[in-house]
Short mmCIF file of C-alpha atoms in Angstrom, two decimals:
data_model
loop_
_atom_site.label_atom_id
_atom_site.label_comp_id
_atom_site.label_asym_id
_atom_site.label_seq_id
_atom_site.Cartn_x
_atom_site.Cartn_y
_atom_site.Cartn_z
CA UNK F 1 63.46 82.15 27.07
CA UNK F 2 65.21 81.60 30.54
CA UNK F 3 64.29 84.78 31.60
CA UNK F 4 60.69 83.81 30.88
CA UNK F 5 60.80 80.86 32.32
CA UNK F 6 61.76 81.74 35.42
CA UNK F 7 59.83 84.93 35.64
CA UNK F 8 56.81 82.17 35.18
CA UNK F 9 57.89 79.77 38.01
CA UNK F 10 57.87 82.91 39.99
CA UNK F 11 55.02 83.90 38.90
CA UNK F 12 53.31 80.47 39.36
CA UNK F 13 55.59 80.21 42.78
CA UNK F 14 54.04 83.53 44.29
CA UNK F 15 50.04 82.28 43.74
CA UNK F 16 50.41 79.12 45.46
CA UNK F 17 51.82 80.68 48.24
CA UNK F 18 48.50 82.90 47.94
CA UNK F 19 46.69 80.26 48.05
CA UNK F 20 48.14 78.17 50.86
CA UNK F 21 48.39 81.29 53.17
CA UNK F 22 44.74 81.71 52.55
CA UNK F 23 43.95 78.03 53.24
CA UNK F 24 45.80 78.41 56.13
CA UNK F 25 44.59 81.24 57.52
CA UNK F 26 40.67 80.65 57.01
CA UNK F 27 41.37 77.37 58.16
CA UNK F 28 43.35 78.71 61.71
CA UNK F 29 40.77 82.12 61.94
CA UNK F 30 38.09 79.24 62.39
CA UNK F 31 40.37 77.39 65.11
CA UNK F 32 41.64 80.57 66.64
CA UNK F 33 37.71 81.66 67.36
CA UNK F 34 36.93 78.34 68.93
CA UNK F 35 39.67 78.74 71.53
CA UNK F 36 39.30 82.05 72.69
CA UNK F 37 35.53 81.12 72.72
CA UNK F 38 35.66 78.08 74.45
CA UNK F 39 35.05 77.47 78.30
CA UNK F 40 37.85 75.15 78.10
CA UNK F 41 40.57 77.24 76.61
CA UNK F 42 40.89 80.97 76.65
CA UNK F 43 37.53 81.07 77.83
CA UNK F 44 36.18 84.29 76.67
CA UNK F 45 32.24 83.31 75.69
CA UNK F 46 31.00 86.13 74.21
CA UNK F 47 30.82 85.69 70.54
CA UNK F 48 29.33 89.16 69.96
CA UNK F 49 30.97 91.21 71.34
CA UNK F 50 34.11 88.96 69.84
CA UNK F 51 32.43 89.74 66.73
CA UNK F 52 31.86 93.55 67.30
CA UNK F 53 35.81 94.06 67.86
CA UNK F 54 36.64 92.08 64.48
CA UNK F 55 34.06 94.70 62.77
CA UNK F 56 35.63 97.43 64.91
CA UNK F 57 39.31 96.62 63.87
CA UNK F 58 38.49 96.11 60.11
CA UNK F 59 36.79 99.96 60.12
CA UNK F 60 39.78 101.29 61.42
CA UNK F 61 42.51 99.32 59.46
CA UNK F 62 40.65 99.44 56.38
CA UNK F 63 40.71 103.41 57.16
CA UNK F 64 44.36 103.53 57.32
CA UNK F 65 45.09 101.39 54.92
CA UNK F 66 43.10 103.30 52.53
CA UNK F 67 43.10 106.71 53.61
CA UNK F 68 46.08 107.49 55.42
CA UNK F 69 49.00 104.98 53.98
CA UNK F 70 46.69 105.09 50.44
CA UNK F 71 48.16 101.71 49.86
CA UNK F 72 44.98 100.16 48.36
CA UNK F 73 42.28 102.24 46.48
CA UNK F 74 38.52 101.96 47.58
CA UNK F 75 36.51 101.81 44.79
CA UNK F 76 34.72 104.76 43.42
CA UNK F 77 30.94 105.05 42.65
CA UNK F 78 29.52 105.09 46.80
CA UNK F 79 26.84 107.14 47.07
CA UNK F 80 24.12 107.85 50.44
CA UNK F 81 21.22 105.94 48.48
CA UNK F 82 23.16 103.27 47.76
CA UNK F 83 25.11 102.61 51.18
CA UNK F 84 21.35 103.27 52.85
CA UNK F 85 19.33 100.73 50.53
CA UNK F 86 22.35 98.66 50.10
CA UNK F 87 25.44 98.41 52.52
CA UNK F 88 23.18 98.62 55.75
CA UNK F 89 20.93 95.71 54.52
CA UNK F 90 24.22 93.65 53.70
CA UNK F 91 26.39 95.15 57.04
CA UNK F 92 23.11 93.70 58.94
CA UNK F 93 22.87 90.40 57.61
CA UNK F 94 27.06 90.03 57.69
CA UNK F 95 26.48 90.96 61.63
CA UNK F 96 24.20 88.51 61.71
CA UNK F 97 26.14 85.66 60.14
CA UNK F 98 29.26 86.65 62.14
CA UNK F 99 27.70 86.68 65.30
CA UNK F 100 25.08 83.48 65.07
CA UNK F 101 28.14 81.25 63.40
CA UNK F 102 30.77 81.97 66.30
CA UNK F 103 27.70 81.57 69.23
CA UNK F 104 27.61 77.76 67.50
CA UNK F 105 31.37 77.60 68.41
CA UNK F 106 30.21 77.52 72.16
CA UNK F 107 28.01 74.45 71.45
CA UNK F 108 29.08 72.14 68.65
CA UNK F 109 32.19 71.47 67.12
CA UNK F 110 34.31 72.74 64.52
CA UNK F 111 33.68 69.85 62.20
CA UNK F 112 29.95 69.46 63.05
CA UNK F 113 29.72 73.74 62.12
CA UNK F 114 31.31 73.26 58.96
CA UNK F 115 29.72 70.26 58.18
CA UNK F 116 26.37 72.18 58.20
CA UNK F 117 27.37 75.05 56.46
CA UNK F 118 27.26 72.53 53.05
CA UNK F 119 24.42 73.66 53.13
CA UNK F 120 24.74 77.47 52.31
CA UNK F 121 24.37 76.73 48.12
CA UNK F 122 20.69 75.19 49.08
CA UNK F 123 20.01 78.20 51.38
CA UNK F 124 21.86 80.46 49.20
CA UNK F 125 19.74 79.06 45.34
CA UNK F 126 16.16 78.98 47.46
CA UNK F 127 16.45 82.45 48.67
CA UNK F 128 17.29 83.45 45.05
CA UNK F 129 14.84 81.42 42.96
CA UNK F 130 12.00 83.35 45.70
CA UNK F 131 13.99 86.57 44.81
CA UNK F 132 13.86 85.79 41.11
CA UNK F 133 17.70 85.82 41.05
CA UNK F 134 17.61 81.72 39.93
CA UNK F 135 15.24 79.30 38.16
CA UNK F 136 14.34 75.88 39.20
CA UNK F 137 15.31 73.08 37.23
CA UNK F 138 15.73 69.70 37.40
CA UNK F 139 19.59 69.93 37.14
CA UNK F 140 19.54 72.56 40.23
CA UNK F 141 16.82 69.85 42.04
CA UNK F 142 19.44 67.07 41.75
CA UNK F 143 22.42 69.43 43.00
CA UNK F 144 20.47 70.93 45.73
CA UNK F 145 18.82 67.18 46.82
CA UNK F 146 22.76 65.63 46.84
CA UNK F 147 24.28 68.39 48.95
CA UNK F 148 20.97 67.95 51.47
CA UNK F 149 21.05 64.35 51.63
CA UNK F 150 25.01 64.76 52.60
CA UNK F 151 24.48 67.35 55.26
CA UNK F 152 21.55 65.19 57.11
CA UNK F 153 23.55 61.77 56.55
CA UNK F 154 26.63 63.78 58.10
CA UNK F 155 23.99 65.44 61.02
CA UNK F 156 22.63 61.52 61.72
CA UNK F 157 26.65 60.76 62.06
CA UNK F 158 27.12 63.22 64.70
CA UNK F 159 27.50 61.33 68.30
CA UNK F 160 26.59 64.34 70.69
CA UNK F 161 24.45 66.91 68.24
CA UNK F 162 23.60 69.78 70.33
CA UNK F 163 20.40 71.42 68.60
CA UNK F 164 20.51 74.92 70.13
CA UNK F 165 24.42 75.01 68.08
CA UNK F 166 22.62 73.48 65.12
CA UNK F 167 19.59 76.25 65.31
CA UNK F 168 22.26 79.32 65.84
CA UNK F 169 24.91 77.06 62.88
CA UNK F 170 21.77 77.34 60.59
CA UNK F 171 20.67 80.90 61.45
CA UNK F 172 24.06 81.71 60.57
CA UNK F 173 23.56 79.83 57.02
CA UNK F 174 20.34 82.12 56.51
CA UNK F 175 22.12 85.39 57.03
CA UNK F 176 24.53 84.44 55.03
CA UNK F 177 22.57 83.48 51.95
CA UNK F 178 20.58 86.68 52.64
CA UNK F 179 23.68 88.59 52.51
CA UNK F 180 24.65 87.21 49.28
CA UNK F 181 21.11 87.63 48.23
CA UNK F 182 21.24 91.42 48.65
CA UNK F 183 24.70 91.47 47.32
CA UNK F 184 23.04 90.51 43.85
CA UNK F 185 19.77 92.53 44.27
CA UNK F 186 21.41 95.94 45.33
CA UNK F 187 24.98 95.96 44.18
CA UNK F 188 25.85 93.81 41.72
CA UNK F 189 22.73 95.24 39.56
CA UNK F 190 23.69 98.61 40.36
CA UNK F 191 27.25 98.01 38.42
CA UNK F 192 28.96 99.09 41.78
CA UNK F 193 31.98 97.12 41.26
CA UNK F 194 33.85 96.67 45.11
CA UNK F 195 36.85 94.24 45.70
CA UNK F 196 37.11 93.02 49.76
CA UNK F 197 39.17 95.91 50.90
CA UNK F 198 36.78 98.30 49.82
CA UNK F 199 33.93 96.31 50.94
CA UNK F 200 35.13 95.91 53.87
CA UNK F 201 36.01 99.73 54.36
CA UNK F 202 32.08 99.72 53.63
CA UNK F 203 30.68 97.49 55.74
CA UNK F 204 32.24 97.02 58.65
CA UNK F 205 31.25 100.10 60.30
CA UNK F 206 27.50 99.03 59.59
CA UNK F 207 28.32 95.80 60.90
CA UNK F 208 29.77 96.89 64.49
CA UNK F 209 26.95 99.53 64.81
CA UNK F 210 24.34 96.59 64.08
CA UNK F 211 26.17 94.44 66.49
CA UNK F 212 26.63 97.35 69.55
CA UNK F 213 22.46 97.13 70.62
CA UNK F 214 22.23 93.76 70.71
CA UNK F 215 25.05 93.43 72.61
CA UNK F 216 24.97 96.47 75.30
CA UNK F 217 21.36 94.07 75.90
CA UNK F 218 22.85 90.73 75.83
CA UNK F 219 26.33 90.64 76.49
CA UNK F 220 27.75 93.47 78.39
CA UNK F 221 25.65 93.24 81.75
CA UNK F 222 26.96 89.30 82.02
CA UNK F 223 30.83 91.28 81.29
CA UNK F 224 30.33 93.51 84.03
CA UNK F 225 28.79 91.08 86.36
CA UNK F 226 31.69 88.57 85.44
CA UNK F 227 34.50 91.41 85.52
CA UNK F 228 35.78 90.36 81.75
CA UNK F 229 36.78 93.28 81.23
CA UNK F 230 39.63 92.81 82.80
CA UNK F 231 40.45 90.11 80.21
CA UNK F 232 44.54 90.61 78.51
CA UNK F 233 43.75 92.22 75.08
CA UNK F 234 46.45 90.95 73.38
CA UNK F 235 44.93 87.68 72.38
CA UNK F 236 41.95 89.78 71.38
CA UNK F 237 44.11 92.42 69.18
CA UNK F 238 45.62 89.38 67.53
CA UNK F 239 42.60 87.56 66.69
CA UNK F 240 41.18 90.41 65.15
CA UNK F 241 44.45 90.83 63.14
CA UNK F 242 43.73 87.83 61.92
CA UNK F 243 40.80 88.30 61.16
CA UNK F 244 41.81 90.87 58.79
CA UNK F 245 44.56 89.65 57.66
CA UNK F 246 42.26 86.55 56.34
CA UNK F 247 40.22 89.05 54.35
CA UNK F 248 43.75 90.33 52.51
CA UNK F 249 44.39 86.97 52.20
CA UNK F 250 40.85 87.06 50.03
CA UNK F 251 42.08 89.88 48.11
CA UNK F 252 45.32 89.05 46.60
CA UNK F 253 44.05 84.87 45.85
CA UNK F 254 41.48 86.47 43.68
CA UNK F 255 44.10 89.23 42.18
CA UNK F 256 46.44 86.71 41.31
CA UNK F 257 43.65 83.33 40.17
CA UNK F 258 40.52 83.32 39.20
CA UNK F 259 36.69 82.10 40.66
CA UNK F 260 37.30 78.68 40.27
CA UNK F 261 40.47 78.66 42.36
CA UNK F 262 39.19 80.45 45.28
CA UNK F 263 36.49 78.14 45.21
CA UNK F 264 38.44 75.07 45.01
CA UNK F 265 40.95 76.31 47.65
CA UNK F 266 37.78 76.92 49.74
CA UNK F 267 36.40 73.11 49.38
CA UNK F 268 40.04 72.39 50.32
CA UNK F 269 40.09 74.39 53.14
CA UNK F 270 36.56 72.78 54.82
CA UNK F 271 38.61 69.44 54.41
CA UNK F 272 41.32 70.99 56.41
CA UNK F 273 39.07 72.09 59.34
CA UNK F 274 36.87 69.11 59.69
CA UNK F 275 40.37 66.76 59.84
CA UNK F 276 42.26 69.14 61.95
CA UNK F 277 39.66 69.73 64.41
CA UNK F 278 39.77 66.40 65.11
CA UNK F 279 42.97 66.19 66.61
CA UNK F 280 42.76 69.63 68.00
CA UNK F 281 40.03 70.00 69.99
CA UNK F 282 38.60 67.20 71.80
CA UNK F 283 34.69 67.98 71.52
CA UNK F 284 35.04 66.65 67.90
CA UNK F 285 34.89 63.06 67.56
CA UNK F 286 34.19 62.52 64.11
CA UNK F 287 32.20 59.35 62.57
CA UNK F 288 32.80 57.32 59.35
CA UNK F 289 28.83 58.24 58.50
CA UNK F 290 30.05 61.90 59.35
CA UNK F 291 32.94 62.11 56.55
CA UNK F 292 30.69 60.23 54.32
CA UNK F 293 27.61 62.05 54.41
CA UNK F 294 30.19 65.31 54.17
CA UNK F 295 31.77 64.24 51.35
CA UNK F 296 28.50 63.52 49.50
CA UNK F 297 27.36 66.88 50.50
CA UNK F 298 30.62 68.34 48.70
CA UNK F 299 30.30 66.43 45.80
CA UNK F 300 27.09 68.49 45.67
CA UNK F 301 28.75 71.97 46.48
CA UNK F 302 31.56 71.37 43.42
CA UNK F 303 28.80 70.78 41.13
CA UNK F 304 26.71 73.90 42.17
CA UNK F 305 30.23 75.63 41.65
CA UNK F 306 31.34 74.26 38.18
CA UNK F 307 27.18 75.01 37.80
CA UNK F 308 27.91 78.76 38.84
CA UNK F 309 30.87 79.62 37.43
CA UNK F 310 29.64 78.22 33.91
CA UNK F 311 26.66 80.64 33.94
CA UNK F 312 28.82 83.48 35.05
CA UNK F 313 31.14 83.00 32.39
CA UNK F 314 28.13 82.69 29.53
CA UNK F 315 27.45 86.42 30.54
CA UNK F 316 28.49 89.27 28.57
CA UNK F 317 30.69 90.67 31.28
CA UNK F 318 33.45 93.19 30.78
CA UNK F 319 34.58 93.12 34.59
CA UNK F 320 37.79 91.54 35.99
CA UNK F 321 37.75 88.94 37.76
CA UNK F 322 39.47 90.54 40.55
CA UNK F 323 36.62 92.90 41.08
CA UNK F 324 33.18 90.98 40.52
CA UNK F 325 34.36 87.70 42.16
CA UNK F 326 34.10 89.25 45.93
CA UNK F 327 31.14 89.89 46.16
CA UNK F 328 30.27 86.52 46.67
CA UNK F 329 33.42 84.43 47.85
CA UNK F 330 34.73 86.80 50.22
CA UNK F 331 33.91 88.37 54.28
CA UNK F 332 32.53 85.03 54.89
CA UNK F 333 34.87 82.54 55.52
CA UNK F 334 36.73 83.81 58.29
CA UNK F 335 34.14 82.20 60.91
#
């Protein structure tokens, strides 16, 4: 019985520290972007091509990691049709989210960007129900109306709203409910089962080659004029790191928990920015009609959850946790 005991303490010991190294690094991936971003800090203001390297040094540790050390398996069942209809749809619309969400880092706040991406269930349940992936019902109305009304009571709180951050903030929202979207439309329904190491080793590639045009256009004539280039990669190399490290983080919460924790731990971790960012970053100046129309609008995201994760688990569904929860909690919270 001791031996038990204490084999469960560890046990219990080993996924809250998970958990709290995932909160923690989500929470400092977000922070860590804003100050190499911002004109005021590191001053590095090119979120795409900031972007591109993350995608970059996923592909290539995610190739190591699974090819060379074989310490974590990729998931069999890959085939051309299926990374052409499906992983280049989702690798555009994560490039998309990646890019659009860290470009809002150069004109709103932390808080303010997390405050609006609330809204992602709303995005996320409209895009479906047009998709035929939900159905509309007066329960979903209510949810979807609560976590609304919180975002634009939390919006009407913000003292200096800069709309061009809240247009890019929400264009980020889009791609990622479109991602998710196509998630459930092309692999999910295809029984391709992928947990965020293998996903990654998947997508990333896509990603960076969806992000390279746009940015040899946009970005790399302004890096050239500027001389960037010349910029110390080491805060770069570690920021990426980070980056990846975050998406481990991902893996081995969900290995070790379940949905509903890595849920919870993510409603946690918005908490953690929006306070934190206050006292870190002087651009956010946060409002008792902000935190109030936030915490509305979360009230309304833990009820889509508990809404979720109920209909998941009334499925006849012979998949582990571990490998179906991914594809919709993780590669999206690290910006």
């Amino acid at each position: 019985m001791a031996d038990r005991s204490r084999k469960w303490v560890r046990e219990e010991f080993v996924t809250y520290a998970y958990i709290l190294i995932y909160i923690a690094l989500s929470s400092g991936q977000i922070f860590f972007n804003k100050w190499v971003l911002s004109s005021k800090e590191i001053n590095f203001p090119y979120p795409l091509g900031l972007t591109m390297l993350h995608m970059i040094f996923s592909s290539v540790l995610c190739f190591v990691l699974t090819k060379v050390l074989k310490i974590i398996k990729v998931e069999e069942g890959m085939t051309l049709d299926i990374y052409m209809s499906s992983v280049i749809p989702i690798g555009a619309m994560f490039a998309m989210t990646l890019w659009l969400g860290n470009t809002a880092y150069l004109y709103i706040s932390v808080a303010f960007a997390q405050m609006l991406k609330a809204i992602m269930p709303v995005a996320v349940f409209i895009l479906g129900v047009f998709a035929g992936l939900e159905v509309m019902s007066v329960k979903m109305l209510l949810i979807m109306s609560v976590i609304s009304f919180g975002v634009l009571v939390a919006s009407y709180g913000e003292i200096d709203i800069n709309w061009i951050g809240v247009v890019y903030q929400m264009g980020g929202v889009v791609g990622e409910a479109l991602r998710l979207v196509f998630m459930e439309i092309f692999v999910k329904r295809k029984g391709l089962k992928l947990n965020p190491i293998s996903m990654m080793y998947y997508v990333s590639p896509c990603s960076a080659l969806c992000l390279l045009i746009p940015w040899i256009f946009l970005e790399k004539p302004r890096m050239d004029e500027q001389g960037t280039w010349s910029f110390k990669p080491l805060i770069l190399i570690l920021n990426s790191l980070c980056t990846f490290a975050l998406n481990l983080s991902v893996f081995l919460v969900i290995s070790h928990t379940s949905a509903l924790t890595i849920r919870v731990a993510g409603v946690v971790k918005d908490w953690v920015v929006v306070l934190l960012s206050a006292l870190l970053f002087a651009d956010t100046k946060l409002t008792l009609i902000n935190l109030f129309g936030y915490a509305v609008a979360i009230a309304g995201v833990a009820a889509y959850n508990n809404h979720k994760l109920k209909k998941e688990a009334t499925r006849v569904n012979t998949e582990e946790p571990s490998q179906s929860v991914p594809l919709v909690s993780s590669l999206s919270s690290n910006e």
